[in-house]
PDB file of C-alpha atoms in Angstrom:
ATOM      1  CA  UNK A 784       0.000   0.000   0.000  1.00 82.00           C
ATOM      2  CA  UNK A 785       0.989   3.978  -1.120  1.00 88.00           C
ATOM      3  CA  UNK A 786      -0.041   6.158   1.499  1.00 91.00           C
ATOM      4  CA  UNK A 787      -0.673   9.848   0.183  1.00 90.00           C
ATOM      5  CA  UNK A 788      -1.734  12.673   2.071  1.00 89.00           C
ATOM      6  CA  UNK A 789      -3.152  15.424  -0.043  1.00 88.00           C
ATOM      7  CA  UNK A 790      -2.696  17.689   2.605  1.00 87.00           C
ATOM      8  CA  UNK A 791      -0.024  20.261   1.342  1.00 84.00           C
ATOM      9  CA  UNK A 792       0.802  23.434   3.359  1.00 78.00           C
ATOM     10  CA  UNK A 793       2.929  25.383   0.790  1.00 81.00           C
ATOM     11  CA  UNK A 794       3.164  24.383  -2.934  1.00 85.00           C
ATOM     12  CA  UNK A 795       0.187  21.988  -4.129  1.00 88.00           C
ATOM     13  CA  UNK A 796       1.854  19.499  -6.655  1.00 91.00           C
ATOM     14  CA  UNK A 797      -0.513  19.474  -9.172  1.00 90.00           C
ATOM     15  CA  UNK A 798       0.142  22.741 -11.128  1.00 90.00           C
ATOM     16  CA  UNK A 799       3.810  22.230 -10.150  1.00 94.00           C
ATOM     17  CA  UNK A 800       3.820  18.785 -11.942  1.00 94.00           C
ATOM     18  CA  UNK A 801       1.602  20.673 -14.506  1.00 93.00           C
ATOM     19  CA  UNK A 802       4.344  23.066 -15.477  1.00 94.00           C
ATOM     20  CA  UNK A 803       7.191  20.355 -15.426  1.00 96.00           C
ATOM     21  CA  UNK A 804       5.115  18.504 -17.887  1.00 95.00           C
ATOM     22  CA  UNK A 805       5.194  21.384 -20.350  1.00 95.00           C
ATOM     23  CA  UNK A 806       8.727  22.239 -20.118  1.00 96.00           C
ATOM     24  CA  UNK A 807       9.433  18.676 -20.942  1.00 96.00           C
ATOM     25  CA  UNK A 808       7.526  17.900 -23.474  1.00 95.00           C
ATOM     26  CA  UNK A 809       8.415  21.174 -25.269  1.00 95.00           C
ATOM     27  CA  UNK A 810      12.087  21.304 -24.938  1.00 96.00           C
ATOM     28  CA  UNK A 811      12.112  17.725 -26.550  1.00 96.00           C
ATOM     29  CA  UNK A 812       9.635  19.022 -29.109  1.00 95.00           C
ATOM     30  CA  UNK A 813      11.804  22.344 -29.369  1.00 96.00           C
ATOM     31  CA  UNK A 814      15.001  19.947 -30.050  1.00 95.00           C
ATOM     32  CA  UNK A 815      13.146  17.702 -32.316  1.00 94.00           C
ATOM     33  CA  UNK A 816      11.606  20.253 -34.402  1.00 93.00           C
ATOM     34  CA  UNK A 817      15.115  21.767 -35.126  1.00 94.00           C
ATOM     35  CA  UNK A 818      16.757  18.596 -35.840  1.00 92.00           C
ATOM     36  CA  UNK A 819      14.253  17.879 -38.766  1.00 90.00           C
ATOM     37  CA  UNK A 820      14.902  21.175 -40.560  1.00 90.00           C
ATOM     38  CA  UNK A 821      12.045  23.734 -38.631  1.00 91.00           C
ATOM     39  CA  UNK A 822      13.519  27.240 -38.574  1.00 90.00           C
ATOM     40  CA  UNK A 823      14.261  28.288 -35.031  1.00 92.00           C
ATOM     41  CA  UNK A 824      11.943  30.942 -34.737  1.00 91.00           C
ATOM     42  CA  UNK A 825       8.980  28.838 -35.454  1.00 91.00           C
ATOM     43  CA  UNK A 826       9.806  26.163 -33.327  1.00 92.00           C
ATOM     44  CA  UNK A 827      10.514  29.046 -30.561  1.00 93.00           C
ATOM     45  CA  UNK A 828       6.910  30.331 -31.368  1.00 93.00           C
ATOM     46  CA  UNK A 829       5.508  27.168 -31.244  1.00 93.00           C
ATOM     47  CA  UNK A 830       6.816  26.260 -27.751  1.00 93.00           C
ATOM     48  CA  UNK A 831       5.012  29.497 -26.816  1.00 93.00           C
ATOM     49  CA  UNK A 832       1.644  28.882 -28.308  1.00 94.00           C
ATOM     50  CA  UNK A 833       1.198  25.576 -27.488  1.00 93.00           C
ATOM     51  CA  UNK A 834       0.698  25.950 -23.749  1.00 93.00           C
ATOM     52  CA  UNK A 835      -1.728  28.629 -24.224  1.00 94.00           C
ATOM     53  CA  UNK A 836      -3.737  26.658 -26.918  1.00 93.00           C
ATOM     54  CA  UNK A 837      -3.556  23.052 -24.864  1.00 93.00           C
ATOM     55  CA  UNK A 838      -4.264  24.729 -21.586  1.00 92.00           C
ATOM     56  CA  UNK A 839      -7.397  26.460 -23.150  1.00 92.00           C
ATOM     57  CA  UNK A 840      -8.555  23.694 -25.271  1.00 91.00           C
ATOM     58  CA  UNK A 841      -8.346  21.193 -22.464  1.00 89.00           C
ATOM     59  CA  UNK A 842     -10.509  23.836 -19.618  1.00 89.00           C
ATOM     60  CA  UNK A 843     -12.658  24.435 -22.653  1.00 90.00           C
ATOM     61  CA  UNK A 844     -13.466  20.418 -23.074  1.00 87.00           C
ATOM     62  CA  UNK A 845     -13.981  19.748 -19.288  1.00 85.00           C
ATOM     63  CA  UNK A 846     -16.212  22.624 -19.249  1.00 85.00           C
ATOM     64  CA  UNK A 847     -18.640  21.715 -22.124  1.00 85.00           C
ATOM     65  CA  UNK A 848     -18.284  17.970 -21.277  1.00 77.00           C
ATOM     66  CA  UNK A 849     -19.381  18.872 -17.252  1.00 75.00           C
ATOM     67  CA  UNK A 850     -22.314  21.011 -18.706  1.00 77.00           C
ATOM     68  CA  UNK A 851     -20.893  23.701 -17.666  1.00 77.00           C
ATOM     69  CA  UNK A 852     -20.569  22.758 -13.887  1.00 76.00           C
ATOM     70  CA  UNK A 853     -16.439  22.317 -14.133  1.00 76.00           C
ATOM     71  CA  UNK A 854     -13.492  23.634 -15.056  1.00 74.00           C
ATOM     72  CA  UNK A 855     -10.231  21.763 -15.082  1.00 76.00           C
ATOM     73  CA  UNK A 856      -7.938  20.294 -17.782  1.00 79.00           C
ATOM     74  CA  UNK A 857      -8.630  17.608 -19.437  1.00 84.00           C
ATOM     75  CA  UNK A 858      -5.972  15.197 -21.340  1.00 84.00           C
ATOM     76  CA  UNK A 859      -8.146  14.803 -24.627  1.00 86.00           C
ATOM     77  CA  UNK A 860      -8.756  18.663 -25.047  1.00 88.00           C
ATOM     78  CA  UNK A 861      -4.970  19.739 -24.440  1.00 88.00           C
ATOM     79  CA  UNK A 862      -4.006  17.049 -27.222  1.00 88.00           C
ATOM     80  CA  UNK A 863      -6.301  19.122 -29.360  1.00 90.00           C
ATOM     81  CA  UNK A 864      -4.677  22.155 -28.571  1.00 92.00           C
ATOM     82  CA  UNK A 865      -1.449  21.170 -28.970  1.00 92.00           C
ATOM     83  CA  UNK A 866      -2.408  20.037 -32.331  1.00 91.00           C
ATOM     84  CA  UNK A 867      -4.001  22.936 -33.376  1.00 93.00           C
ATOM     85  CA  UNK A 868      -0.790  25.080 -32.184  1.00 92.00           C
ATOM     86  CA  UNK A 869       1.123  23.077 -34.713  1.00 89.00           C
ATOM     87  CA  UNK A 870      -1.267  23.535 -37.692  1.00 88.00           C
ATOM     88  CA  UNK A 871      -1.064  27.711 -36.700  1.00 89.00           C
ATOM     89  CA  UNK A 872       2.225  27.838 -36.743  1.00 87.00           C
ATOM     90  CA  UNK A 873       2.866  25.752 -40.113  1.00 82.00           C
ATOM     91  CA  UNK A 874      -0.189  27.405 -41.628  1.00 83.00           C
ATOM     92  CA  UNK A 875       1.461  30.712 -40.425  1.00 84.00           C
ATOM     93  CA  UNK A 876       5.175  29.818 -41.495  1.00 78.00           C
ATOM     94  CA  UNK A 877       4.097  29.588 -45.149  1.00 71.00           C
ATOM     95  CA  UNK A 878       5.860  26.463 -46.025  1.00 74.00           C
ATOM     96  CA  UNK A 879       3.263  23.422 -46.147  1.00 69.00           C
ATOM     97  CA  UNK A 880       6.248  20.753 -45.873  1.00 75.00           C
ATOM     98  CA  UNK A 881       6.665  21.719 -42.210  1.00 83.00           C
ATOM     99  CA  UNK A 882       2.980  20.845 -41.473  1.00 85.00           C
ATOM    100  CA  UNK A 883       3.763  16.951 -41.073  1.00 86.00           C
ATOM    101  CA  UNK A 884       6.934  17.482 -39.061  1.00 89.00           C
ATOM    102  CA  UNK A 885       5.644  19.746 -36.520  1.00 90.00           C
ATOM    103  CA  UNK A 886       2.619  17.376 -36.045  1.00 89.00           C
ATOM    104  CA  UNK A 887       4.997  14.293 -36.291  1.00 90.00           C
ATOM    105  CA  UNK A 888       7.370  15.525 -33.039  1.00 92.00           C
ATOM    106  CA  UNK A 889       3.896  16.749 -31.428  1.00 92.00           C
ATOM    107  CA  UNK A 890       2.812  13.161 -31.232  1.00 92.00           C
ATOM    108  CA  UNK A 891       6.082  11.967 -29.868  1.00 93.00           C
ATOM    109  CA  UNK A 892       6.237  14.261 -27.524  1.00 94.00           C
ATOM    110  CA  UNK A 893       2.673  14.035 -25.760  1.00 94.00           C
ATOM    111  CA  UNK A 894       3.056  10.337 -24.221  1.00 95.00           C
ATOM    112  CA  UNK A 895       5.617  12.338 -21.979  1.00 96.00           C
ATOM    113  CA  UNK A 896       3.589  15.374 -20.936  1.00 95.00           C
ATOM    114  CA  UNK A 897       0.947  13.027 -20.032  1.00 95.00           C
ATOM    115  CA  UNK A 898       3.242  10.832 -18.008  1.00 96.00           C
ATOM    116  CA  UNK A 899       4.410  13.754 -16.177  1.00 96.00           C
ATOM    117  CA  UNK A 900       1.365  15.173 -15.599  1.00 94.00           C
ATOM    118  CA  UNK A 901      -0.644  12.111 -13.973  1.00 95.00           C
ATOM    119  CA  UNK A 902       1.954  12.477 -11.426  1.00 95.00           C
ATOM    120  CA  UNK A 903       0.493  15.437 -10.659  1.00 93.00           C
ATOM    121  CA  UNK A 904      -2.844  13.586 -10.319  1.00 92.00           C
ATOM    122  CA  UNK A 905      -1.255  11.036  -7.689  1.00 93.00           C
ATOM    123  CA  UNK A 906      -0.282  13.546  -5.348  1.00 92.00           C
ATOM    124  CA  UNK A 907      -3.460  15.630  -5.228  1.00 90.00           C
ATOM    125  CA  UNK A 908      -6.155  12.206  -5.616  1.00 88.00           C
ATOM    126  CA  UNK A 909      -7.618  13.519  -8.656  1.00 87.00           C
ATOM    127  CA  UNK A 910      -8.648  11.666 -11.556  1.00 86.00           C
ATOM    128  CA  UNK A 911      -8.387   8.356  -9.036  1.00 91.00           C
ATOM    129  CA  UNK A 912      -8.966   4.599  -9.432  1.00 93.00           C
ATOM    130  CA  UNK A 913     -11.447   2.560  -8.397  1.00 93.00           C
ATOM    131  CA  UNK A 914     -11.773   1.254  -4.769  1.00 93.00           C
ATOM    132  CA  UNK A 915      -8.804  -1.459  -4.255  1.00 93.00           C
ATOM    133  CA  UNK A 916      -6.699  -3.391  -1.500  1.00 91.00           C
ATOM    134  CA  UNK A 917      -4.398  -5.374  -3.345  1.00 89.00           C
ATOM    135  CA  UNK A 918      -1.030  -4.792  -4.206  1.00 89.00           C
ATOM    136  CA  UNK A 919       0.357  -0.985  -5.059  1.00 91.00           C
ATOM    137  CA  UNK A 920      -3.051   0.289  -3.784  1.00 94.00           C
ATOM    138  CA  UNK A 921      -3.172   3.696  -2.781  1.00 94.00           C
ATOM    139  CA  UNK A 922      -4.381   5.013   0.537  1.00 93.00           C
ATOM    140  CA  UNK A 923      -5.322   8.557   0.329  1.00 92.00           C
ATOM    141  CA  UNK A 924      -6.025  10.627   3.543  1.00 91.00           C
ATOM    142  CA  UNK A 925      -6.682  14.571   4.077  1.00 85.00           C
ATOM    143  CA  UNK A 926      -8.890  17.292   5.526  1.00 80.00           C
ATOM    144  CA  UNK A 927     -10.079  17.528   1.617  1.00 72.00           C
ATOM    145  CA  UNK A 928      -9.609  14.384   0.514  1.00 77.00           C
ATOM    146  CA  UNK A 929     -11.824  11.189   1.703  1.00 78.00           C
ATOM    147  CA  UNK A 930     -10.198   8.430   2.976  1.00 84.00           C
ATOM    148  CA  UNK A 931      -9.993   5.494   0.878  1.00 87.00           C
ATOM    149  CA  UNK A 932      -8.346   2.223  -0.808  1.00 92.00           C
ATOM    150  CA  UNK A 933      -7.722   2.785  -4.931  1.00 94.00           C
ATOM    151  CA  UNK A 934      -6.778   1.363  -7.490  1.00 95.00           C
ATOM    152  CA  UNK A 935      -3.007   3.315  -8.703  1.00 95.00           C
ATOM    153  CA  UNK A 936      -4.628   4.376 -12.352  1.00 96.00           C
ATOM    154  CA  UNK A 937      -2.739   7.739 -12.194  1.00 96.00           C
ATOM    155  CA  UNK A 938       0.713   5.304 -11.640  1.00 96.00           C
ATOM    156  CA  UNK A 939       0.628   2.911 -13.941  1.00 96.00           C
ATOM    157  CA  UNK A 940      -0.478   5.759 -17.115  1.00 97.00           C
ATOM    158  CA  UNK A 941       2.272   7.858 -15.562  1.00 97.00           C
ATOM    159  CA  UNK A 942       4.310   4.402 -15.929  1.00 97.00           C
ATOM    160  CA  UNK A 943       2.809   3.214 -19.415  1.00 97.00           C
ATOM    161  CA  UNK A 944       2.835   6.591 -20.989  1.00 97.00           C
ATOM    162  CA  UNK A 945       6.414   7.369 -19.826  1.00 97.00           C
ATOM    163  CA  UNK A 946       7.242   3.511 -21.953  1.00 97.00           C
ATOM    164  CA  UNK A 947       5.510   4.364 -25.036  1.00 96.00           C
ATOM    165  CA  UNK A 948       7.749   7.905 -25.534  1.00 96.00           C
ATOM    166  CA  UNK A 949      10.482   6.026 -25.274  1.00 95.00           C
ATOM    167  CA  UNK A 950       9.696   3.243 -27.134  1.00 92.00           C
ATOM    168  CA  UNK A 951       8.333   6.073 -29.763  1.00 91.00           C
ATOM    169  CA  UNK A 952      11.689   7.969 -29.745  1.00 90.00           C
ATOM    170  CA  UNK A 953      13.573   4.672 -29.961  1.00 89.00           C
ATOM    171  CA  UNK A 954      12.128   3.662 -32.866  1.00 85.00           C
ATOM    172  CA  UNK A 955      11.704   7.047 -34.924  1.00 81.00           C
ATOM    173  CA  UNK A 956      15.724   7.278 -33.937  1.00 76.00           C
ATOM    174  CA  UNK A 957      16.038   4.004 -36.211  1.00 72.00           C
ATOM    175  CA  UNK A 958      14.279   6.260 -39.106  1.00 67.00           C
ATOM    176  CA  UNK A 959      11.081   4.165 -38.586  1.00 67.00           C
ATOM    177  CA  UNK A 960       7.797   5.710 -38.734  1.00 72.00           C
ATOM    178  CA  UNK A 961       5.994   5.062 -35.714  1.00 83.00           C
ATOM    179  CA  UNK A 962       3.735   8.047 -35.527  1.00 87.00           C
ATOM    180  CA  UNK A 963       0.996   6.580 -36.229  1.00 89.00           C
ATOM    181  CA  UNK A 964       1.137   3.490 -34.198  1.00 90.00           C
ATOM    182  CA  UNK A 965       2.421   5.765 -31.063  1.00 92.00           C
ATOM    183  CA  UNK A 966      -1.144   7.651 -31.649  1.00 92.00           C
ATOM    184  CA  UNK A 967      -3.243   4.681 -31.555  1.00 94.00           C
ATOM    185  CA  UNK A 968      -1.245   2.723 -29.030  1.00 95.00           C
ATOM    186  CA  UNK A 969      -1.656   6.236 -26.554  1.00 95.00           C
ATOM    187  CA  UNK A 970      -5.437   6.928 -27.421  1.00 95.00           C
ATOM    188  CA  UNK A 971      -6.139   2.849 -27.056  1.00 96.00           C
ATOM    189  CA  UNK A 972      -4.207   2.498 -23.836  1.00 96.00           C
ATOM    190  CA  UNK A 973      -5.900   5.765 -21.867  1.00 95.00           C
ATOM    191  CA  UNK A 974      -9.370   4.238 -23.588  1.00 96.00           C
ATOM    192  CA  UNK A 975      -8.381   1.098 -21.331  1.00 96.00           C
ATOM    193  CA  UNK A 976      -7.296   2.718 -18.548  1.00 96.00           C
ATOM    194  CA  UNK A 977     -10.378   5.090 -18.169  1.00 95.00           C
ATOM    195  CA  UNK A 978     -11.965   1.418 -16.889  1.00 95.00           C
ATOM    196  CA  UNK A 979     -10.109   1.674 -13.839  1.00 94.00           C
ATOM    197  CA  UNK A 980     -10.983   5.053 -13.011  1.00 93.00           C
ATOM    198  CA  UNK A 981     -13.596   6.080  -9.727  1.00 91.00           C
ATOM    199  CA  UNK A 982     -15.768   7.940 -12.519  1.00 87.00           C
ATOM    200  CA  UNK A 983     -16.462   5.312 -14.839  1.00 88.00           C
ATOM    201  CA  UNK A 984     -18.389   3.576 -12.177  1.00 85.00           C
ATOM    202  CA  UNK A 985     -22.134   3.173 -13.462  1.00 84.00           C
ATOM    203  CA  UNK A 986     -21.234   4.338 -16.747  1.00 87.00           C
ATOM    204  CA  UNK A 987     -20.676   1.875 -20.025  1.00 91.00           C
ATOM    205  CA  UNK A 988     -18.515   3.884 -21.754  1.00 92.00           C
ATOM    206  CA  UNK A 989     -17.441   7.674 -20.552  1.00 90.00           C
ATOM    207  CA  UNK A 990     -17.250  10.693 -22.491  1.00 88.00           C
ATOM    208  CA  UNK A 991     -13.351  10.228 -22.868  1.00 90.00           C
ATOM    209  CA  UNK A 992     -13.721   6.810 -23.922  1.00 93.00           C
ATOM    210  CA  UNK A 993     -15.719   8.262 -27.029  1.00 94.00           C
ATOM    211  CA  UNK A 994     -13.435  10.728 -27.704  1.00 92.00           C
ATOM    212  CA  UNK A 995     -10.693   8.320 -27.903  1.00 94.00           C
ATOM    213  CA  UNK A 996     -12.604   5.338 -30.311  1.00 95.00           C
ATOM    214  CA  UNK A 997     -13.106   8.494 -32.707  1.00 95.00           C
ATOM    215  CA  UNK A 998      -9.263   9.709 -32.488  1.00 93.00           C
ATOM    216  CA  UNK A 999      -8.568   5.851 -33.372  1.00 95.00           C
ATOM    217  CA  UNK A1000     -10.967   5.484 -35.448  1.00 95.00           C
ATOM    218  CA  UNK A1001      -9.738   8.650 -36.959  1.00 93.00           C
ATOM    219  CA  UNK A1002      -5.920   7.652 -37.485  1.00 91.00           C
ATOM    220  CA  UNK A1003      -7.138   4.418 -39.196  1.00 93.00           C
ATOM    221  CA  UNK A1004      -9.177   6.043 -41.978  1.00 92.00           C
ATOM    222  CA  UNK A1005      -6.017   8.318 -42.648  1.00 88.00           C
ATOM    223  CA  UNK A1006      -3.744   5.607 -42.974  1.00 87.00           C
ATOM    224  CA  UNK A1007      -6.239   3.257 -44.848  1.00 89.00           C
ATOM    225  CA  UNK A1008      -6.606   6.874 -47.020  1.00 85.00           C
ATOM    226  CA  UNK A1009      -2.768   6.938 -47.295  1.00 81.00           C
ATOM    227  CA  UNK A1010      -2.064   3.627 -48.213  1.00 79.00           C
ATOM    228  CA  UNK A1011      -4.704   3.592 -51.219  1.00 77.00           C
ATOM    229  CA  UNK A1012      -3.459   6.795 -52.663  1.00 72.00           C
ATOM    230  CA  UNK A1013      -0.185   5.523 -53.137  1.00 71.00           C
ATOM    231  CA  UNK A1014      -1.372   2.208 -54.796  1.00 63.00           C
ATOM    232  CA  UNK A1015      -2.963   4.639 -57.187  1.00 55.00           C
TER     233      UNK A1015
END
């Protein structure tokens, strides 16, 4: 058992953790971005635009997904914002060829900022797993925090997540192209995962859930797209 008290006098860990996950993933992006050719002003811009866009597409999503009742960030909606960052900034750059590597190193890099962010989640007992008392559960106690058994979701993504960038970084190193599969293997795995979560109890399939089947869902058409156009 993982006994966590949420109970933090000075600096809460979950913005903290937050921030760290940014820097990460956007210094590796930064690096990436350069390596395959993007001018360094546009890969500067980008690592400025991208936190605003993913932090206000993700409060946006929790928002309208809560009926309005909540604000907070959610995973799915600061993917899209990171995406949509990287389409500005190629869009804006004037040179169409950088489109697919700024959205290339943005997949690669988002298994990471995910990773470090659920850490965040530990500490604070948000986003936590279903009642547990088996091995690695965690015990949560706090003035704001009920006390309870769970199931360590936020662990094992932070865990999983933190495997698939490097298998992702291992492999595109070898000049393979793994995008794809890193995308699918990500959105599949949190679509899993989500099972084990406090919230999905009483529900079939959560809101998440959705949204991941339609980003896979999504990837497969483009590739099944791809591949028949160059048959052609």
């Amino acid at each position: 058992m993982i006994e966590i008290n949420t109970d933090y006098d000075l600096i809460p860990p979950y913005p903290v953790m937050i921030i760290l996950s940014f820097l990460a993933g956007l210094v590796v992006m930064y690096i990436l971005n350069l390596r395959d050719g993007i001018r360094k002003n546009v890969a500067g811009y980008l690592c400025l635009l991208a936190p605003v866009m993913s932090i206000f597409f993700g409060m946006v999503l929790t928002y309208v997904s809560s009926g309005g009742k909540y604000f907070g960030l959610s995973s799915v909606g600061g993917l899209a914002g990171m995406y949509a960052a990287s389409l500005t900034l190629a869009l804006i750059s004037g040179k169409s060829g950088e489109i697919s590597i700024m959205l290339k190193n943005c997949t690669l890099i988002l298994p990471l900022m995910y990773s470090i962010s659920k850490i965040g989640c530990l500490l604070a007992g948000c986003c936590h797993g279903i009642s547990y008392h088996g091995a690695f559960s965690i015990h949560y106690t706090g003035k704001n925090t009920n006390t309870m058994d769970v199931f360590p979701v936020q662990l094992t993504e932070t865990v999983l997540f933190l495997i698939i960038f490097l298998l992702g970084m291992l492999l595109q190193k070898k000049n393979r192209n793994t995008v794809p599969i890193i995308f699918i293997v990500s959105a599949l795995t949190k679509f899993l995962l989500d099972f084990l979560r406090e919230s999905h109890t009483g529900e079939i399939i959560s809101f998440t859930q959705m949204l991941c089947l339609l980003l896979i869902l999504t990837e497969i058409i483009i590739l099944i797209y791809r591949k028949h156009k160059n048959q052609v």
